PDB file of C-alpha atoms in Angstrom:
ATOM      1  CA  MET A   1       0.000   0.000   0.000  1.00 59.00           C
ATOM      2  CA  SER A   2       1.455   3.355  -1.030  1.00 65.00           C
ATOM      3  CA  ASN A   3       1.598   6.343   1.261  1.00 75.00           C
ATOM      4  CA  LEU A   4      -1.213   8.073  -0.652  1.00 77.00           C
ATOM      5  CA  GLU A   5      -3.432   4.984  -0.426  1.00 85.00           C
ATOM      6  CA  TRP A   6      -2.702   4.694   3.297  1.00 80.00           C
ATOM      7  CA  LEU A   7      -3.498   8.366   3.845  1.00 84.00           C
ATOM      8  CA  LYS A   8      -6.768   8.133   1.934  1.00 83.00           C
ATOM      9  CA  ARG A   9      -7.833   5.044   3.919  1.00 84.00           C
ATOM     10  CA  ALA A  10      -6.880   6.628   7.248  1.00 85.00           C
ATOM     11  CA  ALA A  11      -8.827   9.793   6.356  1.00 85.00           C
ATOM     12  CA  GLU A  12     -11.875   7.660   5.482  1.00 87.00           C
ATOM     13  CA  LEU A  13     -11.670   5.892   8.841  1.00 83.00           C
ATOM     14  CA  SER A  14     -11.374   9.220  10.662  1.00 85.00           C
ATOM     15  CA  THR A  15     -14.909  10.139   9.576  1.00 86.00           C
ATOM     16  CA  THR A  16     -16.345   7.789  12.211  1.00 85.00           C
ATOM     17  CA  GLU A  17     -14.051   8.716  15.094  1.00 85.00           C
ATOM     18  CA  ASP A  18     -15.296  11.156  17.713  1.00 87.00           C
ATOM     19  CA  GLY A  19     -12.893  14.011  18.265  1.00 90.00           C
ATOM     20  CA  LEU A  20     -11.163  13.880  14.884  1.00 92.00           C
ATOM     21  CA  LEU A  21     -11.514  16.496  12.191  1.00 94.00           C
ATOM     22  CA  GLY A  22     -12.402  13.776   9.690  1.00 94.00           C
ATOM     23  CA  GLN A  23     -15.756  13.431  11.419  1.00 94.00           C
ATOM     24  CA  VAL A  24     -16.270  17.203  11.291  1.00 94.00           C
ATOM     25  CA  PHE A  25     -15.373  17.295   7.592  1.00 95.00           C
ATOM     26  CA  ALA A  26     -17.766  14.445   6.769  1.00 94.00           C
ATOM     27  CA  THR A  27     -20.590  16.161   8.645  1.00 93.00           C
ATOM     28  CA  TYR A  28     -19.933  19.498   6.950  1.00 94.00           C
ATOM     29  CA  GLN A  29     -19.828  17.850   3.528  1.00 94.00           C
ATOM     30  CA  LYS A  30     -23.225  16.245   4.187  1.00 93.00           C
ATOM     31  CA  GLN A  31     -24.700  19.528   5.443  1.00 92.00           C
ATOM     32  CA  GLU A  32     -23.414  21.506   2.474  1.00 93.00           C
ATOM     33  CA  ASN A  33     -23.660  18.689  -0.067  1.00 95.00           C
ATOM     34  CA  CYS A  34     -20.081  19.327  -1.153  1.00 95.00           C
ATOM     35  CA  SER A  35     -17.146  17.194  -2.214  1.00 95.00           C
ATOM     36  CA  PRO A  36     -13.771  16.938  -0.479  1.00 94.00           C
ATOM     37  CA  ALA A  37     -12.326  19.035  -3.319  1.00 95.00           C
ATOM     38  CA  THR A  38     -14.884  21.778  -2.680  1.00 96.00           C
ATOM     39  CA  LEU A  39     -14.215  21.747   1.073  1.00 96.00           C
ATOM     40  CA  ALA A  40     -10.469  21.836   0.467  1.00 96.00           C
ATOM     41  CA  GLY A  41     -10.957  24.842  -1.822  1.00 96.00           C
ATOM     42  CA  LYS A  42     -13.017  26.657   0.829  1.00 95.00           C
ATOM     43  CA  LEU A  43     -10.296  26.042   3.409  1.00 96.00           C
ATOM     44  CA  GLY A  44      -7.515  27.069   1.031  1.00 95.00           C
ATOM     45  CA  CYS A  45      -5.723  23.721   0.780  1.00 95.00           C
ATOM     46  CA  ASP A  46      -5.550  20.686  -1.495  1.00 95.00           C
ATOM     47  CA  GLU A  47      -7.269  17.324  -0.941  1.00 93.00           C
ATOM     48  CA  GLU A  48      -4.108  15.614   0.344  1.00 93.00           C
ATOM     49  CA  THR A  49      -3.725  18.309   2.998  1.00 95.00           C
ATOM     50  CA  LEU A  50      -7.400  17.863   3.890  1.00 95.00           C
ATOM     51  CA  GLN A  51      -6.750  14.134   4.389  1.00 94.00           C
ATOM     52  CA  LEU A  52      -3.799  14.849   6.679  1.00 93.00           C
ATOM     53  CA  LEU A  53      -5.866  17.370   8.596  1.00 95.00           C
ATOM     54  CA  ALA A  54      -8.682  14.812   8.989  1.00 94.00           C
ATOM     55  CA  LEU A  55      -6.380  12.822  11.283  1.00 91.00           C
ATOM     56  CA  CYS A  56      -5.964  15.746  13.701  1.00 93.00           C
ATOM     57  CA  ARG A  57      -8.009  16.236  16.844  1.00 94.00           C
ATOM     58  CA  THR A  58     -10.863  18.728  16.712  1.00 94.00           C
ATOM     59  CA  PRO A  59      -9.969  22.040  18.412  1.00 93.00           C
ATOM     60  CA  ALA A  60     -11.558  22.245  21.864  1.00 87.00           C
ATOM     61  CA  ARG A  61     -12.104  24.840  24.531  1.00 85.00           C
ATOM     62  CA  PRO A  62     -10.535  26.499  26.393  1.00 89.00           C
ATOM     63  CA  ALA A  63      -7.722  26.685  23.825  1.00 92.00           C
ATOM     64  CA  PHE A  64      -9.956  26.630  20.726  1.00 92.00           C
ATOM     65  CA  ALA A  65      -8.586  29.817  19.144  1.00 93.00           C
ATOM     66  CA  GLU A  66      -4.971  28.831  19.773  1.00 95.00           C
ATOM     67  CA  GLN A  67      -5.521  25.325  18.365  1.00 95.00           C
ATOM     68  CA  VAL A  68      -7.234  26.750  15.275  1.00 95.00           C
ATOM     69  CA  ARG A  69      -4.306  29.151  14.765  1.00 96.00           C
ATOM     70  CA  ILE A  70      -1.780  26.321  15.073  1.00 96.00           C
ATOM     71  CA  LEU A  71      -3.646  24.131  12.572  1.00 96.00           C
ATOM     72  CA  CYS A  72      -4.058  27.027  10.143  1.00 96.00           C
ATOM     73  CA  ASP A  73      -0.371  27.887  10.353  1.00 96.00           C
ATOM     74  CA  ARG A  74       0.721  24.260  10.017  1.00 95.00           C
ATOM     75  CA  PHE A  75      -1.552  23.393   7.082  1.00 95.00           C
ATOM     76  CA  GLY A  76      -1.867  26.798   5.404  1.00 94.00           C
ATOM     77  CA  LEU A  77      -5.617  27.083   5.965  1.00 95.00           C
ATOM     78  CA  ALA A  78      -7.830  30.142   5.705  1.00 94.00           C
ATOM     79  CA  PRO A  79      -8.492  30.821   9.424  1.00 94.00           C
ATOM     80  CA  LEU A  80     -11.912  32.426   9.038  1.00 95.00           C
ATOM     81  CA  ALA A  81     -13.230  29.708   6.717  1.00 95.00           C
ATOM     82  CA  PHE A  82     -11.859  26.958   8.973  1.00 96.00           C
ATOM     83  CA  SER A  83     -13.361  28.509  12.122  1.00 94.00           C
ATOM     84  CA  ARG A  84     -16.736  29.028  10.446  1.00 94.00           C
ATOM     85  CA  MET A  85     -16.831  25.442   9.245  1.00 94.00           C
ATOM     86  CA  LEU A  86     -16.015  24.154  12.753  1.00 94.00           C
ATOM     87  CA  ARG A  87     -18.652  26.397  14.351  1.00 92.00           C
ATOM     88  CA  GLN A  88     -21.308  25.427  11.826  1.00 92.00           C
ATOM     89  CA  VAL A  89     -20.871  21.751  12.629  1.00 92.00           C
ATOM     90  CA  GLU A  90     -20.708  22.491  16.356  1.00 88.00           C
ATOM     91  CA  PHE A  91     -23.856  24.631  16.383  1.00 85.00           C
ATOM     92  CA  THR A  92     -25.914  22.098  14.495  1.00 81.00           C
ATOM     93  CA  GLY A  93     -25.373  19.815  17.482  1.00 63.00           C
ATOM     94  CA  VAL A  94     -23.589  17.056  15.653  1.00 53.00           C
ATOM     95  CA  LEU A  95     -20.446  17.116  17.761  1.00 49.00           C
ATOM     96  CA  LYS A  96     -20.788  15.395  21.099  1.00 49.00           C
ATOM     97  CA  PRO A  97     -20.546  17.581  24.230  1.00 46.00           C
ATOM     98  CA  GLY A  98     -17.026  17.651  25.574  1.00 46.00           C
ATOM     99  CA  VAL A  99     -15.442  16.766  22.246  1.00 44.00           C
ATOM    100  CA  SER A 100     -15.228  20.394  21.285  1.00 41.00           C
ATOM    101  CA  GLY A 101     -16.823  21.969  24.309  1.00 40.00           C
ATOM    102  CA  SER A 102     -20.106  22.425  22.468  1.00 38.00           C
ATOM    103  CA  LEU A 103     -21.867  25.612  23.290  1.00 41.00           C
ATOM    104  CA  GLN A 104     -25.295  24.992  24.697  1.00 43.00           C
ATOM    105  CA  LEU A 105     -27.843  27.453  23.503  1.00 45.00           C
ATOM    106  CA  ALA A 106     -31.172  28.048  25.159  1.00 47.00           C
ATOM    107  CA  ALA A 107     -34.230  29.772  23.791  1.00 47.00           C
ATOM    108  CA  ARG A 108     -36.071  32.135  26.059  1.00 47.00           C
ATOM    109  CA  ASP A 109     -39.665  33.165  25.635  1.00 51.00           C
ATOM    110  CA  ARG A 110     -40.134  36.859  26.006  1.00 55.00           C
ATOM    111  CA  ARG A 111     -43.268  38.334  27.371  1.00 56.00           C
ATOM    112  CA  ARG A 112     -44.599  41.756  26.718  1.00 60.00           C
ATOM    113  CA  LYS A 113     -44.529  44.258  29.542  1.00 64.00           C
ATOM    114  CA  ASP A 114     -48.310  44.253  29.749  1.00 66.00           C
ATOM    115  CA  GLU A 115     -48.613  40.430  29.957  1.00 61.00           C
ATOM    116  CA  PRO A 116     -49.125  38.924  33.401  1.00 64.00           C
ATOM    117  CA  LEU A 117     -46.631  36.428  34.754  1.00 61.00           C
ATOM    118  CA  SER A 118     -47.951  32.916  34.440  1.00 55.00           C
TER     119      SER A 118
END
């Protein structure tokens, strides 16, 4: 098995592993109905770099910003596009709590000033 074949297979396996970027990439691609080539283009890298990146751990709080910066510097990614992609997947609730420190959002009903408390 060549290095490129090994990398492709490892990246495919990463799509089912909690805490790896491969899972985030697979989820984003489903949400956006896009190919790996399209995602790589959005992030400013090639598909081989995307496969290497898929094997990395997903940035987590409290060092999220620092981890994103390190990955962007290491792999030559567009920081804003990478952060937005991570947040989109996180906010749709696909990532498990604790894996990336998912932000829990709560809706609050607002009442008008003239409405009685119930």
